[in-house]
Short mmCIF file of C-alpha atoms in Angstrom, two decimals:
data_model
loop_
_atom_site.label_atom_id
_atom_site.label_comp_id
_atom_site.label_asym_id
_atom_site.label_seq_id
_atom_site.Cartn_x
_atom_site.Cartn_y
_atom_site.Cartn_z
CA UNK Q 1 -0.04 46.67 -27.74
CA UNK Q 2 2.89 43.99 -27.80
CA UNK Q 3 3.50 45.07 -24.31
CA UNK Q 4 -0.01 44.45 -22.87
CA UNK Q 5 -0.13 40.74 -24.36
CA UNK Q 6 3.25 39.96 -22.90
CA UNK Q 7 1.64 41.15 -19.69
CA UNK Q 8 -1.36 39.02 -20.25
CA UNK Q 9 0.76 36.22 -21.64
CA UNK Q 10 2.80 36.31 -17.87
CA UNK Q 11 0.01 36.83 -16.07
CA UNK Q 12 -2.20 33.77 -17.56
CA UNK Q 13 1.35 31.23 -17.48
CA UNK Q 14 1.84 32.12 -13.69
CA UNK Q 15 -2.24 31.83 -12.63
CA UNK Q 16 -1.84 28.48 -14.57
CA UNK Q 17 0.58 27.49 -12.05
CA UNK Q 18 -0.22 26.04 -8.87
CA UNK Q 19 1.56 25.37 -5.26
CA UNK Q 20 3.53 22.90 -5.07
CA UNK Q 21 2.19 19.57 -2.68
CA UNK Q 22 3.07 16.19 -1.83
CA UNK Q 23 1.01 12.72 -2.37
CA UNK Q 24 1.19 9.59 -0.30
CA UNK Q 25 -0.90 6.91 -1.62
CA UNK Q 26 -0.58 3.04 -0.52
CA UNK Q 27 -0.38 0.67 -3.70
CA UNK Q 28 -0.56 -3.18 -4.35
CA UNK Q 29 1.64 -4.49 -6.75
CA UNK Q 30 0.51 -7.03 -9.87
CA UNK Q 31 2.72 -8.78 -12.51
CA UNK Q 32 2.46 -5.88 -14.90
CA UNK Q 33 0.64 -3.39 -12.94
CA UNK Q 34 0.17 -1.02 -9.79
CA UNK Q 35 -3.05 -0.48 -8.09
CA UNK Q 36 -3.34 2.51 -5.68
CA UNK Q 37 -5.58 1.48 -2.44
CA UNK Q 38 -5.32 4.41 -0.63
CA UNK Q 39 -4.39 7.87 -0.54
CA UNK Q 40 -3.50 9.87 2.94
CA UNK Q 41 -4.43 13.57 2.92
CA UNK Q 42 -2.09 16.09 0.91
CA UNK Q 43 0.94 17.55 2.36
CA UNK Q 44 1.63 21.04 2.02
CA UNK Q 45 5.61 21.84 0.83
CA UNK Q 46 6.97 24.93 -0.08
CA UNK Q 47 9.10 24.17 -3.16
CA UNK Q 48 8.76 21.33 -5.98
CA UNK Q 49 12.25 21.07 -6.15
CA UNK Q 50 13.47 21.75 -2.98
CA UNK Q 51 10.87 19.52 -0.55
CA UNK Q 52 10.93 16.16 -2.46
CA UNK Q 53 13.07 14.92 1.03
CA UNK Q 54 10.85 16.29 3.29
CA UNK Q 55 7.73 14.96 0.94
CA UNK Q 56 9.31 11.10 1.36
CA UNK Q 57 9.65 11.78 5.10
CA UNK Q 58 5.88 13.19 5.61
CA UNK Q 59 4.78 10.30 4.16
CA UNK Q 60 6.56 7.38 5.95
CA UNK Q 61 5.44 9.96 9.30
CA UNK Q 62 1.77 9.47 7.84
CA UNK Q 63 1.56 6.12 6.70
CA UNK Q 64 3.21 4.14 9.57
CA UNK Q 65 1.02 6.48 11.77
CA UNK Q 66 -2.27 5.53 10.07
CA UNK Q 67 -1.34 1.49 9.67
CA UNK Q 68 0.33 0.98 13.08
CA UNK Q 69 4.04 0.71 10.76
CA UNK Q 70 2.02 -1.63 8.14
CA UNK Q 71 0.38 -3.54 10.70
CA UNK Q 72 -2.80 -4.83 8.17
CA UNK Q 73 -4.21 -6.11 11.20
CA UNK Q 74 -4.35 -2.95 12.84
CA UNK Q 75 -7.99 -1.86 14.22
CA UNK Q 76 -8.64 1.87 12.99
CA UNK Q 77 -10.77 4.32 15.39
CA UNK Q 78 -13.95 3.16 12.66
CA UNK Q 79 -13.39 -0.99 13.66
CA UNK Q 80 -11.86 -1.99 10.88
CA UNK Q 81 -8.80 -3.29 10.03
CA UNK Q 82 -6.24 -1.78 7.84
CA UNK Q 83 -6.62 -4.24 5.70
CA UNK Q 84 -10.52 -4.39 5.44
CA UNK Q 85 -10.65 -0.70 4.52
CA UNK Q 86 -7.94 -2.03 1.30
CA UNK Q 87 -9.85 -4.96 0.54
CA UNK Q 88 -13.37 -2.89 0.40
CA UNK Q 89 -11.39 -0.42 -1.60
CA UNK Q 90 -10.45 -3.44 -3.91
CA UNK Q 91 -13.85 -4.47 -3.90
CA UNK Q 92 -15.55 -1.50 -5.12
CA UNK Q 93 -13.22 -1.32 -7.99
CA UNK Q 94 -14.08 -4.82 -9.13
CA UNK Q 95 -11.10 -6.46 -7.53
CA UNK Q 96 -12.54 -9.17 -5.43
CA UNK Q 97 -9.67 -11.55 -4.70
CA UNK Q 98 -6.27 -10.75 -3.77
CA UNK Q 99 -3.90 -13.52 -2.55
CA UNK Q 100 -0.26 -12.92 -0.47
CA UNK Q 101 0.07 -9.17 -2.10
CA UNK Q 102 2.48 -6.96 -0.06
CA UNK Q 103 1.35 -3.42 0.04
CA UNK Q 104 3.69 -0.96 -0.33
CA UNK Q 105 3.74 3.18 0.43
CA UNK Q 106 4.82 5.50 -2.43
CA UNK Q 107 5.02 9.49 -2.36
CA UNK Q 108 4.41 11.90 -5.61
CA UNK Q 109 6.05 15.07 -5.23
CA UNK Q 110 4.31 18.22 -7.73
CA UNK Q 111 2.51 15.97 -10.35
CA UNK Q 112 6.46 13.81 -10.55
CA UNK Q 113 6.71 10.12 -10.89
CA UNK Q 114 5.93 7.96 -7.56
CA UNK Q 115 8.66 6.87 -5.67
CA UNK Q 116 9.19 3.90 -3.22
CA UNK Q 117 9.10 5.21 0.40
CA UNK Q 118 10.32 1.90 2.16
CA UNK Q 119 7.01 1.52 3.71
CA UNK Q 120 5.96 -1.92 3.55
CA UNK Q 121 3.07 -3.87 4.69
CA UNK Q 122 4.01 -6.26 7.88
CA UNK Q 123 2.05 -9.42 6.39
CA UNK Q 124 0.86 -9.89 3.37
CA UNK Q 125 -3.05 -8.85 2.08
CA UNK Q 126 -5.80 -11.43 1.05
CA UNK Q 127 -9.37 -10.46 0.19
CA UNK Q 128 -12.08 -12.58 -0.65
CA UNK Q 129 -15.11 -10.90 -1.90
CA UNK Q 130 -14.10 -7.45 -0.04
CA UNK Q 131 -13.21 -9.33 3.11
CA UNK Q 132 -9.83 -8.74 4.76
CA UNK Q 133 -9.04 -12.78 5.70
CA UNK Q 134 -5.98 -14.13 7.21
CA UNK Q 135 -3.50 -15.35 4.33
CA UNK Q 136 -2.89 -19.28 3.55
CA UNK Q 137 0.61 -19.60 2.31
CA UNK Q 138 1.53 -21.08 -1.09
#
């Protein structure tokens, strides 16, 4: 009997595990917080601890792919800017104006803490009402 709910006790901790993957998400940095803006598709790695380099690298690949290397002027295949797709994102979650705001790429490796991928927006973002505009410096 002990044997059989060791077996079950194995089998349930392994099923409760799951692959291993790799997040790259775009974030806007506030005073005292972080807001994510975007997030690029999940990477597929092999090993938690073994493919955090090759997460970071997949994910500069990705985002300076998808922004034209942080260009926020950058027309995507829908029309839009870079930057209008961040600023609508902003918009819908009740951020409506966003003034000189660098946005920077991060990558997550297996549910771990983000890290700083040296991606980094070419100008800096400003939204009004949802509306990627052209900055006015301070």
């Amino acid at each position: 009997m002990k044997v059989l709910l060791l077996a079950l006790a194995f089998a349930a901790s392994a099923s409760a595990q799951s692959e291993p993957w790799c997040r790259c998400a775009v974030f806007v940095t506030y005073k005292n917080s972080e807001v994510m803006v975007f997030e690029a598709p999940e990477i597929t790695i092999s090993s938690c601890e073994d493919e955090a380099k090759m997460c970071r690298n997949s994910c500069v690949n990705e985002l300076n792919e998808m922004s034209n290397n942080g260009d926020l002027w950058a027309v995507q295949e829908s029309g839009s800017t870079v930057g209008q797709y961040i600023c609508q994102y902003l918009a819908d979650h009740y951020f409506f104006s966003i003034n000189n705001h660098k946005v920077y790429g991060y990558n997550e490796v297996c549910g771990g803490a983000w890290e700083y991928t040296g991606v980094e927006s070419q100008q800096m973002l400003c939204c009004d009402g949802g509306n990627h505009v052209h900055c006015i410096s301070e």
